[in-house]
């Protein structure tokens, strides 16, 4: 009986030595190593993120680089087309001329607003509020004649309705009564006439029925 008791005490001591004393210490050591490894991993991960984050390009940079690459590719493609087929370049030039001619045609057909008369030093052209050019496309709404002009001349005071009725539109006949006057410009249709020395808005000449016939 005493021997069995001694054996049981020895067995309990051995169990205590292996599982009770060594177990918790070993478990604690294991958990310590695991926690340390986890902490080191997290710290290393944070350090890695902090180290790499400044080198990550922004979205705007990527888009700008992609846009530059696409533009370069497009320019290269256009150059290749022109080099491979010279007729394409000729076609593009002719298209450019066609566009220019079309724009010029659209510019035509405009009327002066307001209409200006002026002396011989005043330039002809399309008159506007900002471009004070004298109209050289005048037409009379009364006699339906185009208004002629003679630079550096003014009409003789003896001119009358019958003179212009019989002389228009022959400039050589009209010059018979055109007196030389530097800086002046003589205007006339079949029914009206006017000598002008300075820039004049036609709205100030109420008796004249002259309008711009479009440029």
JSON list of C-alpha atoms in Angstrom, two decimals, residues 48-198:
[
{"chain": "A", "resi": 48, "resn": "UNK", "atom": "CA", "xyz": [6.91, 48.94, -46.44]},
{"chain": "A", "resi": 49, "resn": "UNK", "atom": "CA", "xyz": [3.74, 50.92, -47.19]},
{"chain": "A", "resi": 50, "resn": "UNK", "atom": "CA", "xyz": [5.31, 54.14, -45.99]},
{"chain": "A", "resi": 51, "resn": "UNK", "atom": "CA", "xyz": [8.37, 53.48, -48.08]},
{"chain": "A", "resi": 52, "resn": "UNK", "atom": "CA", "xyz": [6.53, 52.61, -51.28]},
{"chain": "A", "resi": 53, "resn": "UNK", "atom": "CA", "xyz": [3.61, 55.06, -51.15]},
{"chain": "A", "resi": 54, "resn": "UNK", "atom": "CA", "xyz": [5.58, 58.12, -52.36]},
{"chain": "A", "resi": 55, "resn": "UNK", "atom": "CA", "xyz": [6.63, 56.27, -55.51]},
{"chain": "A", "resi": 56, "resn": "UNK", "atom": "CA", "xyz": [3.08, 55.42, -56.59]},
{"chain": "A", "resi": 57, "resn": "UNK", "atom": "CA", "xyz": [2.13, 57.75, -59.54]},
{"chain": "A", "resi": 58, "resn": "UNK", "atom": "CA", "xyz": [-1.07, 59.72, -59.26]},
{"chain": "A", "resi": 59, "resn": "UNK", "atom": "CA", "xyz": [-4.04, 59.12, -61.55]},
{"chain": "A", "resi": 60, "resn": "UNK", "atom": "CA", "xyz": [-3.50, 62.49, -63.24]},
{"chain": "A", "resi": 61, "resn": "UNK", "atom": "CA", "xyz": [0.08, 61.62, -64.12]},
{"chain": "A", "resi": 62, "resn": "UNK", "atom": "CA", "xyz": [-1.02, 58.33, -65.65]},
{"chain": "A", "resi": 63, "resn": "UNK", "atom": "CA", "xyz": [-3.72, 60.02, -67.71]},
{"chain": "A", "resi": 64, "resn": "UNK", "atom": "CA", "xyz": [-1.31, 62.72, -68.87]},
{"chain": "A", "resi": 65, "resn": "UNK", "atom": "CA", "xyz": [1.29, 60.13, -69.90]},
{"chain": "A", "resi": 66, "resn": "UNK", "atom": "CA", "xyz": [-1.34, 58.12, -71.75]},
{"chain": "A", "resi": 67, "resn": "UNK", "atom": "CA", "xyz": [-2.57, 61.26, -73.53]},
{"chain": "A", "resi": 68, "resn": "UNK", "atom": "CA", "xyz": [0.97, 62.19, -74.60]},
{"chain": "A", "resi": 69, "resn": "UNK", "atom": "CA", "xyz": [1.56, 58.69, -75.91]},
{"chain": "A", "resi": 70, "resn": "UNK", "atom": "CA", "xyz": [-1.70, 58.71, -77.88]},
{"chain": "A", "resi": 71, "resn": "UNK", "atom": "CA", "xyz": [-0.88, 62.13, -79.38]},
{"chain": "A", "resi": 72, "resn": "UNK", "atom": "CA", "xyz": [2.60, 60.95, -80.39]},
{"chain": "A", "resi": 73, "resn": "UNK", "atom": "CA", "xyz": [1.12, 57.83, -81.97]},
{"chain": "A", "resi": 74, "resn": "UNK", "atom": "CA", "xyz": [-1.40, 59.94, -83.91]},
{"chain": "A", "resi": 75, "resn": "UNK", "atom": "CA", "xyz": [1.30, 62.29, -85.19]},
{"chain": "A", "resi": 76, "resn": "UNK", "atom": "CA", "xyz": [3.44, 59.36, -86.28]},
{"chain": "A", "resi": 77, "resn": "UNK", "atom": "CA", "xyz": [0.47, 57.82, -88.08]},
{"chain": "A", "resi": 78, "resn": "UNK", "atom": "CA", "xyz": [-0.25, 61.05, -89.97]},
{"chain": "A", "resi": 79, "resn": "UNK", "atom": "CA", "xyz": [3.39, 61.36, -91.01]},
{"chain": "A", "resi": 80, "resn": "UNK", "atom": "CA", "xyz": [3.39, 57.77, -92.24]},
{"chain": "A", "resi": 81, "resn": "UNK", "atom": "CA", "xyz": [0.26, 58.38, -94.33]},
{"chain": "A", "resi": 82, "resn": "UNK", "atom": "CA", "xyz": [1.75, 61.45, -96.00]},
{"chain": "A", "resi": 83, "resn": "UNK", "atom": "CA", "xyz": [5.02, 59.66, -96.67]},
{"chain": "A", "resi": 84, "resn": "UNK", "atom": "CA", "xyz": [3.38, 56.55, -98.10]},
{"chain": "A", "resi": 85, "resn": "UNK", "atom": "CA", "xyz": [0.86, 58.41, -100.28]},
{"chain": "A", "resi": 86, "resn": "UNK", "atom": "CA", "xyz": [1.90, 61.94, -101.44]},
{"chain": "A", "resi": 87, "resn": "UNK", "atom": "CA", "xyz": [-1.49, 62.42, -103.13]},
{"chain": "A", "resi": 88, "resn": "UNK", "atom": "CA", "xyz": [-3.05, 62.68, -99.68]},
{"chain": "A", "resi": 89, "resn": "UNK", "atom": "CA", "xyz": [-0.95, 65.79, -99.01]},
{"chain": "A", "resi": 90, "resn": "UNK", "atom": "CA", "xyz": [-2.05, 67.30, -102.33]},
{"chain": "A", "resi": 91, "resn": "UNK", "atom": "CA", "xyz": [-5.65, 66.55, -101.44]},
{"chain": "A", "resi": 92, "resn": "UNK", "atom": "CA", "xyz": [-5.31, 68.21, -98.05]},
{"chain": "A", "resi": 93, "resn": "UNK", "atom": "CA", "xyz": [-3.82, 71.31, -99.69]},
{"chain": "A", "resi": 94, "resn": "UNK", "atom": "CA", "xyz": [-6.63, 71.53, -102.21]},
{"chain": "A", "resi": 95, "resn": "UNK", "atom": "CA", "xyz": [-9.17, 71.07, -99.40]},
{"chain": "A", "resi": 96, "resn": "UNK", "atom": "CA", "xyz": [-7.54, 73.95, -97.54]},
{"chain": "A", "resi": 97, "resn": "UNK", "atom": "CA", "xyz": [-7.87, 76.15, -100.61]},
{"chain": "A", "resi": 98, "resn": "UNK", "atom": "CA", "xyz": [-11.51, 75.14, -100.97]},
{"chain": "A", "resi": 99, "resn": "UNK", "atom": "CA", "xyz": [-12.20, 76.08, -97.34]},
{"chain": "A", "resi": 100, "resn": "UNK", "atom": "CA", "xyz": [-10.47, 79.44, -97.85]},
{"chain": "A", "resi": 101, "resn": "UNK", "atom": "CA", "xyz": [-12.48, 80.14, -101.01]},
{"chain": "A", "resi": 102, "resn": "UNK", "atom": "CA", "xyz": [-15.68, 79.16, -99.19]},
{"chain": "A", "resi": 103, "resn": "UNK", "atom": "CA", "xyz": [-14.88, 81.54, -96.32]},
{"chain": "A", "resi": 104, "resn": "UNK", "atom": "CA", "xyz": [-14.16, 84.33, -98.79]},
{"chain": "A", "resi": 105, "resn": "UNK", "atom": "CA", "xyz": [-17.44, 83.65, -100.55]},
{"chain": "A", "resi": 106, "resn": "UNK", "atom": "CA", "xyz": [-19.32, 83.81, -97.26]},
{"chain": "A", "resi": 107, "resn": "UNK", "atom": "CA", "xyz": [-17.65, 87.16, -96.51]},
{"chain": "A", "resi": 108, "resn": "UNK", "atom": "CA", "xyz": [-19.12, 88.48, -99.77]},
{"chain": "A", "resi": 109, "resn": "UNK", "atom": "CA", "xyz": [-22.71, 89.61, -99.92]},
{"chain": "A", "resi": 110, "resn": "UNK", "atom": "CA", "xyz": [-22.44, 91.92, -96.90]},
{"chain": "A", "resi": 111, "resn": "UNK", "atom": "CA", "xyz": [-23.77, 95.47, -96.84]},
{"chain": "A", "resi": 112, "resn": "UNK", "atom": "CA", "xyz": [-22.21, 98.58, -95.39]},
{"chain": "A", "resi": 113, "resn": "UNK", "atom": "CA", "xyz": [-23.74, 99.65, -92.09]},
{"chain": "A", "resi": 114, "resn": "UNK", "atom": "CA", "xyz": [-23.63, 102.58, -91.96]},
{"chain": "A", "resi": 115, "resn": "UNK", "atom": "CA", "xyz": [-22.90, 103.72, -95.53]},
{"chain": "A", "resi": 116, "resn": "UNK", "atom": "CA", "xyz": [-20.11, 106.29, -95.81]},
{"chain": "A", "resi": 117, "resn": "UNK", "atom": "CA", "xyz": [-19.16, 108.78, -98.51]},
{"chain": "A", "resi": 118, "resn": "UNK", "atom": "CA", "xyz": [-15.73, 110.41, -98.47]},
{"chain": "A", "resi": 119, "resn": "UNK", "atom": "CA", "xyz": [-12.99, 112.31, -100.22]},
{"chain": "A", "resi": 120, "resn": "UNK", "atom": "CA", "xyz": [-10.35, 110.74, -102.45]},
{"chain": "A", "resi": 121, "resn": "UNK", "atom": "CA", "xyz": [-8.12, 109.92, -99.46]},
{"chain": "A", "resi": 122, "resn": "UNK", "atom": "CA", "xyz": [-10.83, 107.78, -97.83]},
{"chain": "A", "resi": 123, "resn": "UNK", "atom": "CA", "xyz": [-10.35, 104.06, -98.62]},
{"chain": "A", "resi": 124, "resn": "UNK", "atom": "CA", "xyz": [-13.06, 102.07, -100.37]},
{"chain": "A", "resi": 125, "resn": "UNK", "atom": "CA", "xyz": [-14.53, 98.94, -98.83]},
{"chain": "A", "resi": 126, "resn": "UNK", "atom": "CA", "xyz": [-17.12, 97.57, -96.45]},
{"chain": "A", "resi": 127, "resn": "UNK", "atom": "CA", "xyz": [-18.12, 100.31, -94.04]},
{"chain": "A", "resi": 128, "resn": "UNK", "atom": "CA", "xyz": [-18.96, 99.55, -90.40]},
{"chain": "A", "resi": 129, "resn": "UNK", "atom": "CA", "xyz": [-19.08, 101.46, -87.13]},
{"chain": "A", "resi": 130, "resn": "UNK", "atom": "CA", "xyz": [-15.47, 100.50, -86.51]},
{"chain": "A", "resi": 131, "resn": "UNK", "atom": "CA", "xyz": [-14.20, 100.46, -90.12]},
{"chain": "A", "resi": 132, "resn": "UNK", "atom": "CA", "xyz": [-14.89, 103.84, -91.70]},
{"chain": "A", "resi": 133, "resn": "UNK", "atom": "CA", "xyz": [-14.55, 102.84, -95.36]},
{"chain": "A", "resi": 134, "resn": "UNK", "atom": "CA", "xyz": [-16.44, 104.52, -98.18]},
{"chain": "A", "resi": 135, "resn": "UNK", "atom": "CA", "xyz": [-18.84, 102.32, -100.12]},
{"chain": "A", "resi": 136, "resn": "UNK", "atom": "CA", "xyz": [-17.92, 101.71, -103.75]},
{"chain": "A", "resi": 137, "resn": "UNK", "atom": "CA", "xyz": [-21.00, 99.57, -104.45]},
{"chain": "A", "resi": 138, "resn": "UNK", "atom": "CA", "xyz": [-23.62, 102.30, -104.25]},
{"chain": "A", "resi": 139, "resn": "UNK", "atom": "CA", "xyz": [-26.85, 102.04, -106.21]},
{"chain": "A", "resi": 140, "resn": "UNK", "atom": "CA", "xyz": [-29.68, 104.55, -106.48]},
{"chain": "A", "resi": 141, "resn": "UNK", "atom": "CA", "xyz": [-33.14, 103.25, -105.55]},
{"chain": "A", "resi": 142, "resn": "UNK", "atom": "CA", "xyz": [-34.81, 106.03, -107.59]},
{"chain": "A", "resi": 143, "resn": "UNK", "atom": "CA", "xyz": [-33.15, 105.72, -111.02]},
{"chain": "A", "resi": 144, "resn": "UNK", "atom": "CA", "xyz": [-31.70, 102.23, -110.43]},
{"chain": "A", "resi": 145, "resn": "UNK", "atom": "CA", "xyz": [-28.30, 103.33, -111.70]},
{"chain": "A", "resi": 146, "resn": "UNK", "atom": "CA", "xyz": [-25.02, 102.45, -110.07]},
{"chain": "A", "resi": 147, "resn": "UNK", "atom": "CA", "xyz": [-23.31, 105.47, -108.51]},
{"chain": "A", "resi": 148, "resn": "UNK", "atom": "CA", "xyz": [-20.03, 106.41, -110.18]},
{"chain": "A", "resi": 149, "resn": "UNK", "atom": "CA", "xyz": [-17.16, 108.28, -108.49]},
{"chain": "A", "resi": 150, "resn": "UNK", "atom": "CA", "xyz": [-14.35, 110.48, -109.80]},
{"chain": "A", "resi": 151, "resn": "UNK", "atom": "CA", "xyz": [-11.44, 111.10, -107.43]},
{"chain": "A", "resi": 152, "resn": "UNK", "atom": "CA", "xyz": [-9.82, 114.48, -106.92]},
{"chain": "A", "resi": 153, "resn": "UNK", "atom": "CA", "xyz": [-12.75, 116.18, -108.64]},
{"chain": "A", "resi": 154, "resn": "UNK", "atom": "CA", "xyz": [-15.90, 118.10, -107.73]},
{"chain": "A", "resi": 155, "resn": "UNK", "atom": "CA", "xyz": [-18.96, 118.93, -109.79]},
{"chain": "A", "resi": 156, "resn": "UNK", "atom": "CA", "xyz": [-19.33, 122.25, -111.51]},
{"chain": "A", "resi": 157, "resn": "UNK", "atom": "CA", "xyz": [-22.15, 124.32, -110.06]},
{"chain": "A", "resi": 158, "resn": "UNK", "atom": "CA", "xyz": [-23.74, 124.43, -113.52]},
{"chain": "A", "resi": 159, "resn": "UNK", "atom": "CA", "xyz": [-24.53, 120.70, -113.36]},
{"chain": "A", "resi": 160, "resn": "UNK", "atom": "CA", "xyz": [-28.25, 119.89, -113.52]},
{"chain": "A", "resi": 161, "resn": "UNK", "atom": "CA", "xyz": [-30.58, 116.91, -113.75]},
{"chain": "A", "resi": 162, "resn": "UNK", "atom": "CA", "xyz": [-30.59, 116.83, -117.56]},
{"chain": "A", "resi": 163, "resn": "UNK", "atom": "CA", "xyz": [-26.80, 116.77, -117.74]},
{"chain": "A", "resi": 164, "resn": "UNK", "atom": "CA", "xyz": [-26.58, 113.59, -115.65]},
{"chain": "A", "resi": 165, "resn": "UNK", "atom": "CA", "xyz": [-29.62, 112.03, -117.30]},
{"chain": "A", "resi": 166, "resn": "UNK", "atom": "CA", "xyz": [-28.02, 112.42, -120.73]},
{"chain": "A", "resi": 167, "resn": "UNK", "atom": "CA", "xyz": [-24.43, 111.67, -119.69]},
{"chain": "A", "resi": 168, "resn": "UNK", "atom": "CA", "xyz": [-24.74, 108.64, -117.37]},
{"chain": "A", "resi": 169, "resn": "UNK", "atom": "CA", "xyz": [-23.01, 106.25, -117.27]},
{"chain": "A", "resi": 170, "resn": "UNK", "atom": "CA", "xyz": [-20.37, 107.58, -119.71]},
{"chain": "A", "resi": 171, "resn": "UNK", "atom": "CA", "xyz": [-17.55, 108.82, -117.46]},
{"chain": "A", "resi": 172, "resn": "UNK", "atom": "CA", "xyz": [-15.87, 110.70, -120.33]},
{"chain": "A", "resi": 173, "resn": "UNK", "atom": "CA", "xyz": [-19.01, 112.84, -120.77]},
{"chain": "A", "resi": 174, "resn": "UNK", "atom": "CA", "xyz": [-19.34, 113.37, -117.03]},
{"chain": "A", "resi": 175, "resn": "UNK", "atom": "CA", "xyz": [-15.77, 114.66, -116.73]},
{"chain": "A", "resi": 176, "resn": "UNK", "atom": "CA", "xyz": [-16.73, 117.62, -118.92]},
{"chain": "A", "resi": 177, "resn": "UNK", "atom": "CA", "xyz": [-18.26, 119.24, -115.84]},
{"chain": "A", "resi": 178, "resn": "UNK", "atom": "CA", "xyz": [-15.92, 117.73, -113.25]},
{"chain": "A", "resi": 179, "resn": "UNK", "atom": "CA", "xyz": [-13.53, 120.33, -111.84]},
{"chain": "A", "resi": 180, "resn": "UNK", "atom": "CA", "xyz": [-10.14, 119.29, -110.48]},
{"chain": "A", "resi": 181, "resn": "UNK", "atom": "CA", "xyz": [-10.10, 119.46, -106.69]},
{"chain": "A", "resi": 182, "resn": "UNK", "atom": "CA", "xyz": [-7.39, 117.69, -104.69]},
{"chain": "A", "resi": 183, "resn": "UNK", "atom": "CA", "xyz": [-8.82, 115.48, -101.96]},
{"chain": "A", "resi": 184, "resn": "UNK", "atom": "CA", "xyz": [-12.41, 115.68, -103.24]},
{"chain": "A", "resi": 185, "resn": "UNK", "atom": "CA", "xyz": [-14.53, 112.91, -104.72]},
{"chain": "A", "resi": 186, "resn": "UNK", "atom": "CA", "xyz": [-17.43, 113.48, -107.12]},
{"chain": "A", "resi": 187, "resn": "UNK", "atom": "CA", "xyz": [-20.41, 111.10, -106.79]},
{"chain": "A", "resi": 188, "resn": "UNK", "atom": "CA", "xyz": [-23.29, 110.82, -109.29]},
{"chain": "A", "resi": 189, "resn": "UNK", "atom": "CA", "xyz": [-26.12, 108.60, -110.50]},
{"chain": "A", "resi": 190, "resn": "UNK", "atom": "CA", "xyz": [-28.62, 109.53, -113.22]},
{"chain": "A", "resi": 191, "resn": "UNK", "atom": "CA", "xyz": [-30.78, 111.66, -110.95]},
{"chain": "A", "resi": 192, "resn": "UNK", "atom": "CA", "xyz": [-28.51, 112.88, -108.10]},
{"chain": "A", "resi": 193, "resn": "UNK", "atom": "CA", "xyz": [-24.96, 114.11, -107.62]},
{"chain": "A", "resi": 194, "resn": "UNK", "atom": "CA", "xyz": [-22.76, 115.18, -104.74]},
{"chain": "A", "resi": 195, "resn": "UNK", "atom": "CA", "xyz": [-19.22, 116.47, -104.16]},
{"chain": "A", "resi": 196, "resn": "UNK", "atom": "CA", "xyz": [-17.65, 115.13, -100.95]},
{"chain": "A", "resi": 197, "resn": "UNK", "atom": "CA", "xyz": [-14.46, 116.28, -99.23]},
{"chain": "A", "resi": 198, "resn": "UNK", "atom": "CA", "xyz": [-14.60, 114.56, -95.81]}
]
